[in-house]
Each structure stands twice: as structure tokens, then as C-alpha cells.
């Protein structure tokens, strides 16, 4: 039952916050924060109860539309648990960072924010593919509004592009889900959308291949992998801070999660056949994304392109088919969520102070805001993969796990770390050091901003120094997925 | 059957009320009568009664669609307060003609004989020819009426010719007799099926017989356009499906490919043209053409819960259309026209209207949490079950195009500003109907089992 509550609290919290904003905006903000915080505490409670989950920790299976064999089936394993912790952690920060930034229709803003989070929670929990598609789409509309109403100058274009890309790719997934349903019914006589039923269904290779492409397209557009990354810089660049945070930190992870949870276990053989191409797409993403990041002057677009680069590691790892690489992918999902989320938050704070996103107009800010600079330094270092911070562990594991699968591509991917160093250091240099092209009002971090940054810094250091805890949590789920590897290589 | 009698008597009664100038009684009498008709129809559930030597059959299919038609008309009447008074002095004509059309619609969903199909279609159409041209001094309205009448008469010719040929091939007008005649191979029969298909395609605006739709919708008063898009379209499709399901199902191998081609043409013609519209009413007209395409998908899948799929789809589509046309009427009345720019800033001045319209277009576009998503899902599902994967792929591409133009209005409402916009006043009827629609779209979107299990 607790799983339904996780979703319901967010949905109701969103509605309540919207209502409350009619009378008191501050109350609306507290309600939103409270709803996400309650979820975080609940999830953390599950985690402390089961630090090393084996199998499914919690499950709920209700009939929804019996005529079609559609169930309201939620289940939680180690992988989902980690993703949920990340979701609610970043969700709280998303509410906090909008505290001062969003003053236009704040009630509707929090409604949308919480409903996006609810959709994401649903995606991470559901085990019925119809329901999965349902939540997959539920995430979109509120996100569309978040970008389109509260974004920067070019927001309408960006929101539209985001929506069309993800919706169109999602429809292909719907088609694949429906076809899978009928293929299964033909073979076994069972009409069901249940994940566990699909796992048992043997598929002819050709059919499986087509169906896999349907799923794959939805997930790699969302991830995004080269050449489908095109919507991302616009959407991330134009979104408000909380929107960028949720997009980069969470929405992209649903793509990665989908690859791990659905593509590999449901279609092991075609995924295996596609693996070299998948890894190649990953490597191109790493290198090309890094190159583009280096070429940006708009801070938010720059960070957006680093996401393309980092998500390349996810592609690489998923299609390497080794347990080590999968561990790396899971770590990458979490650490990228935290570090890139933090970078977007910092970019938002800089924007509040300077009202520009152009890094060539910034410079020398270290003098006036050393604490902001220090926080930025931590996450820039995380982004370039400095040992001791979480991202290093993730990338190291991924590369290590990919080496046996394809040496050439792994070596090329490793070059990406050098590019990461270049573009990351450029951020620090342009924004905080060097000459000051114009003077900005001196303002260092405020208490609320400390409250946002300190947990993030703590988390990224903790993940870098003690990754074992996280690896253990997702360990069993990841082993399960890697055992699905079909046939022999 | 009782419901059909009630609707017909009601129409006559309303005419007399108009004659004696009881204007205030029109709406209450119509609403009460329609509620009674819906209740009487519901009592026929599971009875499967034949009437008039097998001319009509009130099976569950007929009952479900009758109730849908009656309730949709009821919703439209709920919006009609003070609406017709503004265009005409003879308000009773509107109510009476709409009720006559509704009676025709009820016949169309319950016929068991080709003669009754023809009669039903004619009762419906002739009322509509008048309704389309009811603003006598408006050239657009005259054009709409004339166009509709000429093309409609032509289509009726096709329909009748087809009926005659089928009678020649099978020796009967009775659907069951046609189905068991075994004359499916004869050229006469096949020509008859095709001609009837053309006639019906015209009525439900299936491409390439759809060209009248945008002009007629645009020229007719908003509520009449709403009536055409919802009640008339639902009745037309229910009749289309009933005919092909009960009489021609055995010959489906022959006509399926034609329907598939019509389906593709309709989807692309409707959706692509809708992209280029900048007036909301025309946009809705073209989108209603495209919805005919999705419904044809279900007709292709005769026998495999096609009737359930069509019912679910038409319920979702009617609800969303009532909301969309209703808000279009309000906006064009308050701001002078129905250009998409007129919707700018509606979210600020009228959050409720903006929310309702967003929900309605999301439902038309087929976004989850709304009834429309499930309707699309269902027709795709039945078409896939019949192995029309390629067709569903094309339909999915069209659904993507649909999202593009439906979202234009959402963008206008939420993301564009209009500095001198003032809040639009709603009368209680509008508020009630729109609230009911919002509730139902959500209800059927979250618990689609409620409507999926009816048939």
C-alpha cells in the first residue's frame, strides 16, 4: 500500500498546494515541500529497513481494467528504491530553489512540479506496461507547462520541441507494448500487460527486434543518446531552475531506467545484437556532447550538453552486458542526477544575481561570492570525474565493465574524460576567475541556498567515498538484469 | 422504442410550445423529455426486442448508442440557454429541429432493415439542412446549407442506389437476411456495398467525401456545429458499423481494403489540413474529419469488440467536443472571433475555461489521464488484433501530427498574453455542463473500465 501512497501524496499535495496558493503563497510552498519530504522520509524508511534488498521489497497488484488484463501493479526493488530516493531528494531541492525564483502563479507551478514527480515515481515503480506508458505520459504535460510558462525567453519553442520529441517517441513505445501484448496472447493465450508475464514469453528473434526498437526509441530520445539529443539543450536551457533540475536529474533517468528495466530483460537477444551500435551511439554522445559543451557560452546550455556527454556512459554501459558496467550505469544515474542537478541550481543562483546566462559576461565572481564558487568547484570537479567524488566511481565502473565488451570503444569513451576536464574547467575559469567584465552586486550564498547546497555536496562526497552502500542496495536487482543476457556471445 | 416515441412526441410538443410563445418552458420541457427518453432507453437493456416486423431491433448496441446520443443532446441543450435567442426570434424551431434530428439518430442506431437506415438518415439530414441555414440573413450560413444540401442529396443517391443493388442481389432489406443470403460473391452485391459505403462516408465526413465539413461547420451557428460534430457523427458511425457488422461482416475480405484506404486518406487529410488552420472552429472541423479516420480503424476490426471500441471512442470524443466547441462559442462571442489569438491569456482571465479546454484538447489528442487516450488506445488495439499493424503505425504518426495543432490553443491560453483581455462571464448552464464534462473526462480517463465493459 505504501507504494500507492508515494504517488498519491504527490498528486494530492500538488492539488492542495494549488488550492492553498489562492489564500497564501507561502503555505502553498510549504505544502509542496512537506509532501515531497514525507515521501523522502517514507522511502528512506524502506531503505533503512532493507539496506540490501533481495527481490521485491514491496508490491501491490490491483485489477484496473480486467477486460484487457490491465493491472495497477506496482513493485519496488533495489533499483527502484535508489531512483525514488533520488527523485524525492531532488524534488525537495526543486521546491526549495523555486522559493524566491517563482512568483508568477506559484500555486500552478507547484502543482505541475509535484505532478511531474508523481509521474516519475510511477514510472520507477510500475510493473504493468500499460500503466508504465500511462505514467510515462503523465510526466510530460506538467513538464511542458513548467518549461512553457516559467521558462526563459525562447520557452514556447523549447517546450513544444520537448513535447513533440518525447510524445512521438512514446507513441512508438505504445505501439510496441500493444504488439507485445498480442504476440504474447498468440503464443501463450494470456492477455496481460504484466512485466513478469512478458519476461516469460519467448519471442521469435525478428519480432523481438522490431518490438525492441519501439521501446528503444522512446528511451534513447529521453536519455538522450546521439542523434536524438537535439531537444535537450533547448529544453534544459529555457526551463526554470527547478525544471532543469527535474529534467536533468530525473527525467533523463527514466530513459536509462527503461533501458535497464525493459529493453535488456525483455529483449535480451536483439539487445545483444544491437549492442555494438548502442555502444557506438554512447561513445559518439560522450565525445560529441563534450565537444558541443565546450563550444557553448550560455551556461545552462553548456551544462545541458554535458548531460548528453554523461548519458553516453549510460548507453555504453547498458549495452556492454556486464554486471560491473550495470553497476556503473546505476551509479552514473544517481551521481549525474546530483552533480548536474547541482550545476543547474548553481546556474540558477548565478542567474538570479547577474540576470545573464552568458559566461563571457561573467568573470571574477570568486571575490564577491567565494562560497558559491566553492560549491561550483565541487560539482565541476565531480563532473570531470575527480576521484573521491561520486561520478568518478560511476565512470570508472562503467569503463571497467565495458572493457571486456569492446576495447576500442571503451578506449574512445575514456578520452571523453579528458574532454570533460576541458569543458568543466572552462566553466570555473570564465565565471569565477579571470578579469571581471562588469561588476555584479556582491552576494554570496544565503541560508536557504546553503541549505540546498550542503546536502548535495555531502551526497556527492559520500557517494564518492562510500559507494559500497549504494552498490549493495541495487546489487541484487542489477545481478538479476545481467543474468537475463540471452544466448552466448 | 419508447424512447424514440418520446423524442418524436417531444419534438412536436416543442413546436407547439413555440407556436403559443411559451419560450420559458422550452428548455425545461426538452430537458425533462430527454431525461425520460434516456431512462426509457435504459429499461430496454438486455431485452433485444424487434419492432414493426423486424424493421428495428433494440439490442444493447442500439440502447447504448441511443443513450449516448440523448445524453449528448442534453449536454448541448444545457449550453443553449440564451444562445438561440440572440440569433432568432423563433427559438422553438431550433429545439424542435434538433430533437427531430435526434429521433433520426436513434433510428440510425437501431435499424434492422435498410429502409429504416434510409429513413433515419433522412430524418437526421433534412433537419440538419435547415439547421445549417437557419441564420437566413447570413451568407455563410446560406452557403453552408446549400452546400450541405446539394452534397447530401448526392450522397443519399449513392446510398439508395447501393440499397437497391443489394436488394437485387439478396432479395431482402433485412440485415439478417442479407447476412445469410450468401450472395457475397456477386458483382451486384459488391457494387451495392461500395455505393452504400460512399453514401455513409459522406455522412460521417470520411475523405474524400469530407469537403463539405469545414464550410458547413463554419457557416452553422456554434451550437449546431457542436451538434453535428457530436450527435450526428456518433449516429453516423454507429449506423456505419451496425450495417457492416450485421449485414456485410462475412464479406469483410472484400471491403476491408477499401475501408483501410479511406481510413488513411481521412487521417492524413484531416490532420494535415488542421495544422494550417488559424481559426479554432475550422481547426475543430478538420480535427473531426481526422477522428472519423480513427473510428474507421475500429470498423475494420468487425466482430472483435469493434462496437465497444466505437462506443468508447465516441463517448470520449463527444465529451471533449462539447467542451471545445462550448468554449469556442464563449470566446468568439466575447472577443469577436474564433481566431487562435483570441485565446491568448485565457488562462489568466478564466482559469477554469482554460483548464477545461486544455483537458478537452488533451482528450482529443489522446493524452493519458483523459478519456480520449483510452479511446485511441482501444481502436488501435482492435485494429492491431486484426493484424493491421501498418495501418496503426500510420495512425500513430497522425496522432503525433494531431498533438501539434491541438497544442496551439494550449500555448495561446497559457503562454501568450493579452493585455486587454477581460474575464468572460459564464452563465450557470455553461458552468454546470463544463464541470460535468471535466468530471467525466477524468473519470473515464482513470477508470476506463466503466465504459469499456458496456458492450
PDB file of C-alpha atoms in Angstrom, chain B residues 43-292:
ATOM      1  CA  UNK B  43     -35.039  -0.003 -19.497  1.00  0.00           C
ATOM      2  CA  UNK B  44     -34.720  -1.802 -22.832  1.00  0.00           C
ATOM      3  CA  UNK B  45     -31.320  -3.106 -21.776  1.00  0.00           C
ATOM      4  CA  UNK B  46     -30.820  -6.815 -22.489  1.00  0.00           C
ATOM      5  CA  UNK B  47     -34.361  -7.165 -23.928  1.00  0.00           C
ATOM      6  CA  UNK B  48     -33.342  -7.433 -27.598  1.00  0.00           C
ATOM      7  CA  UNK B  49     -36.781  -6.500 -28.850  1.00  0.00           C
ATOM      8  CA  UNK B  50     -37.747  -6.412 -32.532  1.00  0.00           C
ATOM      9  CA  UNK B  51     -40.317  -3.903 -33.743  1.00  0.00           C
ATOM     10  CA  UNK B  52     -42.547  -3.494 -36.805  1.00  0.00           C
ATOM     11  CA  UNK B  53     -41.923  -6.875 -38.420  1.00  0.00           C
ATOM     12  CA  UNK B  54     -38.178  -6.731 -37.869  1.00  0.00           C
ATOM     13  CA  UNK B  55     -37.721  -3.196 -39.104  1.00  0.00           C
ATOM     14  CA  UNK B  56     -35.946  -2.180 -35.919  1.00  0.00           C
ATOM     15  CA  UNK B  57     -34.026  -4.074 -33.288  1.00  0.00           C
ATOM     16  CA  UNK B  58     -33.395  -2.586 -29.876  1.00  0.00           C
ATOM     17  CA  UNK B  59     -30.412  -4.635 -28.841  1.00  0.00           C
ATOM     18  CA  UNK B  60     -27.802  -3.450 -26.365  1.00  0.00           C
ATOM     19  CA  UNK B  61     -25.901  -1.792 -29.155  1.00  0.00           C
ATOM     20  CA  UNK B  62     -28.913   0.335 -30.045  1.00  0.00           C
ATOM     21  CA  UNK B  63     -29.652   1.115 -26.418  1.00  0.00           C
ATOM     22  CA  UNK B  64     -26.098   2.170 -25.596  1.00  0.00           C
ATOM     23  CA  UNK B  65     -25.778   4.440 -28.592  1.00  0.00           C
ATOM     24  CA  UNK B  66     -29.294   5.859 -28.154  1.00  0.00           C
ATOM     25  CA  UNK B  67     -28.480   6.823 -24.600  1.00  0.00           C
ATOM     26  CA  UNK B  68     -25.208   8.358 -25.700  1.00  0.00           C
ATOM     27  CA  UNK B  69     -27.000  10.415 -28.374  1.00  0.00           C
ATOM     28  CA  UNK B  70     -29.718  11.547 -25.990  1.00  0.00           C
ATOM     29  CA  UNK B  71     -27.306  12.499 -23.219  1.00  0.00           C
ATOM     30  CA  UNK B  72     -25.055  14.384 -25.606  1.00  0.00           C
ATOM     31  CA  UNK B  73     -28.058  16.322 -26.867  1.00  0.00           C
ATOM     32  CA  UNK B  74     -28.905  17.027 -23.258  1.00  0.00           C
ATOM     33  CA  UNK B  75     -25.454  18.495 -22.664  1.00  0.00           C
ATOM     34  CA  UNK B  76     -25.834  20.658 -25.749  1.00  0.00           C
ATOM     35  CA  UNK B  77     -29.236  21.868 -24.571  1.00  0.00           C
ATOM     36  CA  UNK B  78     -27.611  22.743 -21.270  1.00  0.00           C
ATOM     37  CA  UNK B  79     -25.446  25.233 -23.146  1.00  0.00           C
ATOM     38  CA  UNK B  80     -28.308  26.594 -25.217  1.00  0.00           C
ATOM     39  CA  UNK B  81     -29.846  28.970 -22.699  1.00  0.00           C
ATOM     40  CA  UNK B  82     -29.809  32.493 -24.109  1.00  0.00           C
ATOM     41  CA  UNK B  83     -27.916  31.235 -27.124  1.00  0.00           C
ATOM     42  CA  UNK B  84     -30.604  30.908 -29.771  1.00  0.00           C
ATOM     43  CA  UNK B  85     -32.437  33.951 -28.517  1.00  0.00           C
ATOM     44  CA  UNK B  86     -29.537  36.011 -29.779  1.00  0.00           C
ATOM     45  CA  UNK B  87     -29.818  34.747 -33.356  1.00  0.00           C
ATOM     46  CA  UNK B  88     -33.519  34.327 -33.860  1.00  0.00           C
ATOM     47  CA  UNK B  89     -36.974  35.048 -32.515  1.00  0.00           C
ATOM     48  CA  UNK B  90     -38.301  31.595 -33.202  1.00  0.00           C
ATOM     49  CA  UNK B  91     -36.307  29.663 -30.653  1.00  0.00           C
ATOM     50  CA  UNK B  92     -38.627  26.696 -30.684  1.00  0.00           C
ATOM     51  CA  UNK B  93     -37.530  25.818 -34.219  1.00  0.00           C
ATOM     52  CA  UNK B  94     -34.045  25.065 -33.012  1.00  0.00           C
ATOM     53  CA  UNK B  95     -35.104  22.765 -30.255  1.00  0.00           C
ATOM     54  CA  UNK B  96     -37.664  21.020 -32.443  1.00  0.00           C
ATOM     55  CA  UNK B  97     -35.247  20.514 -35.325  1.00  0.00           C
ATOM     56  CA  UNK B  98     -32.522  19.219 -33.065  1.00  0.00           C
ATOM     57  CA  UNK B  99     -34.970  16.830 -31.480  1.00  0.00           C
ATOM     58  CA  UNK B 100     -36.122  15.621 -34.890  1.00  0.00           C
ATOM     59  CA  UNK B 101     -32.513  15.088 -35.863  1.00  0.00           C
ATOM     60  CA  UNK B 102     -32.028  13.178 -32.631  1.00  0.00           C
ATOM     61  CA  UNK B 103     -35.014  10.984 -33.465  1.00  0.00           C
ATOM     62  CA  UNK B 104     -33.381  10.259 -36.810  1.00  0.00           C
ATOM     63  CA  UNK B 105     -30.181   9.412 -34.970  1.00  0.00           C
ATOM     64  CA  UNK B 106     -31.965   6.959 -32.704  1.00  0.00           C
ATOM     65  CA  UNK B 107     -33.432   5.242 -35.768  1.00  0.00           C
ATOM     66  CA  UNK B 108     -29.977   5.101 -37.314  1.00  0.00           C
ATOM     67  CA  UNK B 109     -28.514   3.211 -34.373  1.00  0.00           C
ATOM     68  CA  UNK B 110     -31.378   0.766 -34.078  1.00  0.00           C
ATOM     69  CA  UNK B 111     -32.324  -0.132 -37.664  1.00  0.00           C
ATOM     70  CA  UNK B 112     -32.593  -3.732 -38.708  1.00  0.00           C
ATOM     71  CA  UNK B 113     -33.679  -3.031 -42.237  1.00  0.00           C
ATOM     72  CA  UNK B 114     -32.063  -0.958 -44.950  1.00  0.00           C
ATOM     73  CA  UNK B 115     -35.277   1.014 -45.401  1.00  0.00           C
ATOM     74  CA  UNK B 116     -35.121   2.147 -41.791  1.00  0.00           C
ATOM     75  CA  UNK B 117     -31.484   3.116 -42.224  1.00  0.00           C
ATOM     76  CA  UNK B 118     -32.503   5.341 -45.111  1.00  0.00           C
ATOM     77  CA  UNK B 119     -35.399   6.856 -43.187  1.00  0.00           C
ATOM     78  CA  UNK B 120     -33.217   7.511 -40.167  1.00  0.00           C
ATOM     79  CA  UNK B 121     -30.535   9.191 -42.213  1.00  0.00           C
ATOM     80  CA  UNK B 122     -33.068  11.352 -43.991  1.00  0.00           C
ATOM     81  CA  UNK B 123     -34.829  12.466 -40.821  1.00  0.00           C
ATOM     82  CA  UNK B 124     -31.451  13.428 -39.423  1.00  0.00           C
ATOM     83  CA  UNK B 125     -30.164  15.082 -42.577  1.00  0.00           C
ATOM     84  CA  UNK B 126     -33.182  17.154 -43.502  1.00  0.00           C
ATOM     85  CA  UNK B 127     -33.311  18.633 -40.017  1.00  0.00           C
ATOM     86  CA  UNK B 128     -29.660  19.474 -40.363  1.00  0.00           C
ATOM     87  CA  UNK B 129     -30.009  21.114 -43.762  1.00  0.00           C
ATOM     88  CA  UNK B 130     -32.433  23.514 -42.151  1.00  0.00           C
ATOM     89  CA  UNK B 131     -30.369  23.992 -39.026  1.00  0.00           C
ATOM     90  CA  UNK B 132     -27.241  24.784 -41.040  1.00  0.00           C
ATOM     91  CA  UNK B 133     -29.054  27.535 -42.894  1.00  0.00           C
ATOM     92  CA  UNK B 134     -31.111  28.849 -40.054  1.00  0.00           C
ATOM     93  CA  UNK B 135     -29.435  32.258 -39.958  1.00  0.00           C
ATOM     94  CA  UNK B 136     -31.243  33.334 -43.070  1.00  0.00           C
ATOM     95  CA  UNK B 137     -29.543  36.701 -43.418  1.00  0.00           C
ATOM     96  CA  UNK B 138     -26.030  35.374 -43.032  1.00  0.00           C
ATOM     97  CA  UNK B 139     -24.411  34.455 -46.389  1.00  0.00           C
ATOM     98  CA  UNK B 140     -22.049  31.964 -44.740  1.00  0.00           C
ATOM     99  CA  UNK B 141     -24.994  30.156 -43.216  1.00  0.00           C
ATOM    100  CA  UNK B 142     -26.782  30.050 -46.571  1.00  0.00           C
ATOM    101  CA  UNK B 143     -23.687  28.744 -48.248  1.00  0.00           C
ATOM    102  CA  UNK B 144     -23.353  26.070 -45.592  1.00  0.00           C
ATOM    103  CA  UNK B 145     -26.919  24.985 -46.006  1.00  0.00           C
ATOM    104  CA  UNK B 146     -26.835  24.886 -49.777  1.00  0.00           C
ATOM    105  CA  UNK B 147     -23.531  23.048 -49.888  1.00  0.00           C
ATOM    106  CA  UNK B 148     -24.640  20.563 -47.325  1.00  0.00           C
ATOM    107  CA  UNK B 149     -27.946  20.007 -49.042  1.00  0.00           C
ATOM    108  CA  UNK B 150     -26.549  19.522 -52.550  1.00  0.00           C
ATOM    109  CA  UNK B 151     -23.772  17.227 -51.479  1.00  0.00           C
ATOM    110  CA  UNK B 152     -26.029  15.444 -49.035  1.00  0.00           C
ATOM    111  CA  UNK B 153     -28.665  14.797 -51.680  1.00  0.00           C
ATOM    112  CA  UNK B 154     -25.996  13.415 -53.949  1.00  0.00           C
ATOM    113  CA  UNK B 155     -24.743  11.109 -51.212  1.00  0.00           C
ATOM    114  CA  UNK B 156     -28.256   9.958 -50.489  1.00  0.00           C
ATOM    115  CA  UNK B 157     -28.495   8.974 -54.128  1.00  0.00           C
ATOM    116  CA  UNK B 158     -25.467   6.761 -53.722  1.00  0.00           C
ATOM    117  CA  UNK B 159     -26.910   5.262 -50.594  1.00  0.00           C
ATOM    118  CA  UNK B 160     -30.232   4.480 -52.233  1.00  0.00           C
ATOM    119  CA  UNK B 161     -28.639   3.062 -55.336  1.00  0.00           C
ATOM    120  CA  UNK B 162     -26.492   0.823 -53.177  1.00  0.00           C
ATOM    121  CA  UNK B 163     -29.517  -0.295 -51.208  1.00  0.00           C
ATOM    122  CA  UNK B 164     -31.322  -1.143 -54.431  1.00  0.00           C
ATOM    123  CA  UNK B 165     -28.409  -3.165 -55.747  1.00  0.00           C
ATOM    124  CA  UNK B 166     -28.141  -5.099 -52.511  1.00  0.00           C
ATOM    125  CA  UNK B 167     -31.822  -5.791 -52.641  1.00  0.00           C
ATOM    126  CA  UNK B 168     -31.332  -7.041 -56.176  1.00  0.00           C
ATOM    127  CA  UNK B 169     -28.522  -9.355 -55.114  1.00  0.00           C
ATOM    128  CA  UNK B 170     -30.066 -10.731 -51.944  1.00  0.00           C
ATOM    129  CA  UNK B 171     -33.785 -10.194 -52.320  1.00  0.00           C
ATOM    130  CA  UNK B 172     -34.180  -8.558 -48.928  1.00  0.00           C
ATOM    131  CA  UNK B 173     -33.737  -5.329 -46.961  1.00  0.00           C
ATOM    132  CA  UNK B 174     -33.468  -7.230 -43.709  1.00  0.00           C
ATOM    133  CA  UNK B 175     -29.979  -7.205 -42.249  1.00  0.00           C
ATOM    134  CA  UNK B 176     -30.126 -10.780 -41.006  1.00  0.00           C
ATOM    135  CA  UNK B 177     -31.472 -11.985 -44.345  1.00  0.00           C
ATOM    136  CA  UNK B 178     -28.713 -10.144 -46.201  1.00  0.00           C
ATOM    137  CA  UNK B 179     -26.086 -11.622 -43.928  1.00  0.00           C
ATOM    138  CA  UNK B 180     -27.360 -15.153 -44.529  1.00  0.00           C
ATOM    139  CA  UNK B 181     -28.034 -14.758 -48.246  1.00  0.00           C
ATOM    140  CA  UNK B 182     -24.616 -15.963 -49.346  1.00  0.00           C
ATOM    141  CA  UNK B 183     -24.619 -13.601 -52.311  1.00  0.00           C
ATOM    142  CA  UNK B 184     -21.324 -12.048 -51.314  1.00  0.00           C
ATOM    143  CA  UNK B 185     -19.554 -13.046 -54.481  1.00  0.00           C
ATOM    144  CA  UNK B 186     -21.975 -11.411 -56.891  1.00  0.00           C
ATOM    145  CA  UNK B 187     -20.907  -8.210 -58.606  1.00  0.00           C
ATOM    146  CA  UNK B 188     -24.272  -6.661 -57.841  1.00  0.00           C
ATOM    147  CA  UNK B 189     -23.769  -7.152 -54.127  1.00  0.00           C
ATOM    148  CA  UNK B 190     -20.240  -5.812 -54.178  1.00  0.00           C
ATOM    149  CA  UNK B 191     -21.220  -2.728 -56.119  1.00  0.00           C
ATOM    150  CA  UNK B 192     -24.036  -2.219 -53.617  1.00  0.00           C
ATOM    151  CA  UNK B 193     -21.655  -2.400 -50.657  1.00  0.00           C
ATOM    152  CA  UNK B 194     -19.304   0.103 -52.226  1.00  0.00           C
ATOM    153  CA  UNK B 195     -22.080   2.534 -53.084  1.00  0.00           C
ATOM    154  CA  UNK B 196     -23.518   2.360 -49.597  1.00  0.00           C
ATOM    155  CA  UNK B 197     -20.048   2.912 -48.231  1.00  0.00           C
ATOM    156  CA  UNK B 198     -19.758   6.084 -50.297  1.00  0.00           C
ATOM    157  CA  UNK B 199     -23.117   7.334 -49.076  1.00  0.00           C
ATOM    158  CA  UNK B 200     -22.277   6.690 -45.435  1.00  0.00           C
ATOM    159  CA  UNK B 201     -18.768   8.072 -45.796  1.00  0.00           C
ATOM    160  CA  UNK B 202     -20.278  11.346 -46.835  1.00  0.00           C
ATOM    161  CA  UNK B 203     -22.473  11.469 -43.762  1.00  0.00           C
ATOM    162  CA  UNK B 204     -19.601  10.879 -41.357  1.00  0.00           C
ATOM    163  CA  UNK B 205     -17.203  13.062 -43.372  1.00  0.00           C
ATOM    164  CA  UNK B 206     -14.703  10.445 -44.409  1.00  0.00           C
ATOM    165  CA  UNK B 207     -12.177  11.598 -47.015  1.00  0.00           C
ATOM    166  CA  UNK B 208     -12.505  12.059 -49.981  1.00  0.00           C
ATOM    167  CA  UNK B 209     -16.166  12.830 -49.231  1.00  0.00           C
ATOM    168  CA  UNK B 210     -15.400  15.257 -46.444  1.00  0.00           C
ATOM    169  CA  UNK B 211     -15.059  18.536 -48.317  1.00  0.00           C
ATOM    170  CA  UNK B 212     -18.326  19.970 -47.034  1.00  0.00           C
ATOM    171  CA  UNK B 213     -17.339  19.600 -43.384  1.00  0.00           C
ATOM    172  CA  UNK B 214     -15.257  22.729 -42.666  1.00  0.00           C
ATOM    173  CA  UNK B 215     -17.534  25.089 -44.563  1.00  0.00           C
ATOM    174  CA  UNK B 216     -20.706  23.723 -43.063  1.00  0.00           C
ATOM    175  CA  UNK B 217     -19.281  23.763 -39.549  1.00  0.00           C
ATOM    176  CA  UNK B 218     -18.057  27.276 -40.021  1.00  0.00           C
ATOM    177  CA  UNK B 219     -21.270  28.600 -41.505  1.00  0.00           C
ATOM    178  CA  UNK B 220     -23.574  26.992 -38.959  1.00  0.00           C
ATOM    179  CA  UNK B 221     -24.144  28.513 -35.529  1.00  0.00           C
ATOM    180  CA  UNK B 222     -21.654  27.188 -32.972  1.00  0.00           C
ATOM    181  CA  UNK B 223     -24.083  25.000 -31.097  1.00  0.00           C
ATOM    182  CA  UNK B 224     -25.316  23.435 -34.313  1.00  0.00           C
ATOM    183  CA  UNK B 225     -21.746  22.719 -35.345  1.00  0.00           C
ATOM    184  CA  UNK B 226     -21.275  21.121 -31.945  1.00  0.00           C
ATOM    185  CA  UNK B 227     -24.371  19.026 -32.544  1.00  0.00           C
ATOM    186  CA  UNK B 228     -23.048  17.939 -35.938  1.00  0.00           C
ATOM    187  CA  UNK B 229     -19.638  17.066 -34.561  1.00  0.00           C
ATOM    188  CA  UNK B 230     -21.008  15.006 -31.707  1.00  0.00           C
ATOM    189  CA  UNK B 231     -24.504  13.600 -32.125  1.00  0.00           C
ATOM    190  CA  UNK B 232     -24.530  13.405 -35.910  1.00  0.00           C
ATOM    191  CA  UNK B 233     -21.090  11.905 -36.130  1.00  0.00           C
ATOM    192  CA  UNK B 234     -21.804   9.362 -33.411  1.00  0.00           C
ATOM    193  CA  UNK B 235     -25.078   8.336 -35.050  1.00  0.00           C
ATOM    194  CA  UNK B 236     -23.404   8.107 -38.442  1.00  0.00           C
ATOM    195  CA  UNK B 237     -20.645   5.886 -37.189  1.00  0.00           C
ATOM    196  CA  UNK B 238     -22.948   3.731 -35.156  1.00  0.00           C
ATOM    197  CA  UNK B 239     -25.058   3.207 -38.285  1.00  0.00           C
ATOM    198  CA  UNK B 240     -21.988   2.570 -40.435  1.00  0.00           C
ATOM    199  CA  UNK B 241     -20.669  -0.016 -38.021  1.00  0.00           C
ATOM    200  CA  UNK B 242     -24.073  -1.604 -37.448  1.00  0.00           C
ATOM    201  CA  UNK B 243     -24.600  -2.087 -41.161  1.00  0.00           C
ATOM    202  CA  UNK B 244     -21.179  -3.560 -41.784  1.00  0.00           C
ATOM    203  CA  UNK B 245     -21.279  -5.634 -38.634  1.00  0.00           C
ATOM    204  CA  UNK B 246     -24.736  -7.133 -39.033  1.00  0.00           C
ATOM    205  CA  UNK B 247     -25.071  -7.366 -42.816  1.00  0.00           C
ATOM    206  CA  UNK B 248     -21.685  -7.282 -44.507  1.00  0.00           C
ATOM    207  CA  UNK B 249     -19.378  -8.830 -41.918  1.00  0.00           C
ATOM    208  CA  UNK B 250     -18.977 -12.045 -43.904  1.00  0.00           C
ATOM    209  CA  UNK B 251     -17.797 -10.119 -46.931  1.00  0.00           C
ATOM    210  CA  UNK B 252     -15.190  -8.183 -44.966  1.00  0.00           C
ATOM    211  CA  UNK B 253     -12.318  -9.601 -47.001  1.00  0.00           C
ATOM    212  CA  UNK B 254     -13.733  -7.688 -49.936  1.00  0.00           C
ATOM    213  CA  UNK B 255     -14.433  -4.272 -48.442  1.00  0.00           C
ATOM    214  CA  UNK B 256     -11.730  -4.139 -45.775  1.00  0.00           C
ATOM    215  CA  UNK B 257      -9.063  -2.831 -48.112  1.00  0.00           C
ATOM    216  CA  UNK B 258     -11.343  -0.022 -49.289  1.00  0.00           C
ATOM    217  CA  UNK B 259     -12.080   0.995 -45.725  1.00  0.00           C
ATOM    218  CA  UNK B 260      -8.367   0.871 -44.949  1.00  0.00           C
ATOM    219  CA  UNK B 261      -7.615   3.234 -47.814  1.00  0.00           C
ATOM    220  CA  UNK B 262     -10.432   5.576 -46.804  1.00  0.00           C
ATOM    221  CA  UNK B 263      -9.029   5.487 -43.295  1.00  0.00           C
ATOM    222  CA  UNK B 264      -5.558   6.568 -44.400  1.00  0.00           C
ATOM    223  CA  UNK B 265      -6.930   9.287 -46.647  1.00  0.00           C
ATOM    224  CA  UNK B 266      -9.150  10.610 -43.888  1.00  0.00           C
ATOM    225  CA  UNK B 267      -6.420  10.609 -41.277  1.00  0.00           C
ATOM    226  CA  UNK B 268      -3.948  12.462 -43.428  1.00  0.00           C
ATOM    227  CA  UNK B 269      -6.440  14.855 -44.993  1.00  0.00           C
ATOM    228  CA  UNK B 270      -7.911  15.776 -41.615  1.00  0.00           C
ATOM    229  CA  UNK B 271      -4.735  16.097 -39.637  1.00  0.00           C
ATOM    230  CA  UNK B 272      -2.530  17.784 -42.178  1.00  0.00           C
ATOM    231  CA  UNK B 273      -5.130  20.360 -43.108  1.00  0.00           C
ATOM    232  CA  UNK B 274      -5.874  21.045 -39.460  1.00  0.00           C
ATOM    233  CA  UNK B 275      -2.236  22.031 -38.944  1.00  0.00           C
ATOM    234  CA  UNK B 276      -2.696  25.030 -41.206  1.00  0.00           C
ATOM    235  CA  UNK B 277      -5.877  26.399 -39.656  1.00  0.00           C
ATOM    236  CA  UNK B 278      -5.715  29.540 -37.587  1.00  0.00           C
ATOM    237  CA  UNK B 279      -9.376  29.646 -36.657  1.00  0.00           C
ATOM    238  CA  UNK B 280     -10.385  27.355 -33.882  1.00  0.00           C
ATOM    239  CA  UNK B 281     -13.726  26.361 -35.340  1.00  0.00           C
ATOM    240  CA  UNK B 282     -12.184  25.276 -38.623  1.00  0.00           C
ATOM    241  CA  UNK B 283      -9.454  23.533 -36.704  1.00  0.00           C
ATOM    242  CA  UNK B 284     -12.078  21.576 -34.811  1.00  0.00           C
ATOM    243  CA  UNK B 285     -13.886  20.816 -38.067  1.00  0.00           C
ATOM    244  CA  UNK B 286     -10.764  19.357 -39.608  1.00  0.00           C
ATOM    245  CA  UNK B 287      -9.937  17.506 -36.438  1.00  0.00           C
ATOM    246  CA  UNK B 288     -13.409  15.998 -36.542  1.00  0.00           C
ATOM    247  CA  UNK B 289     -12.557  14.712 -40.019  1.00  0.00           C
ATOM    248  CA  UNK B 290      -9.426  13.108 -38.617  1.00  0.00           C
ATOM    249  CA  UNK B 291     -11.401  11.459 -35.817  1.00  0.00           C
ATOM    250  CA  UNK B 292     -13.547   9.794 -38.445  1.00  0.00           C
TER     251      UNK B 292
END
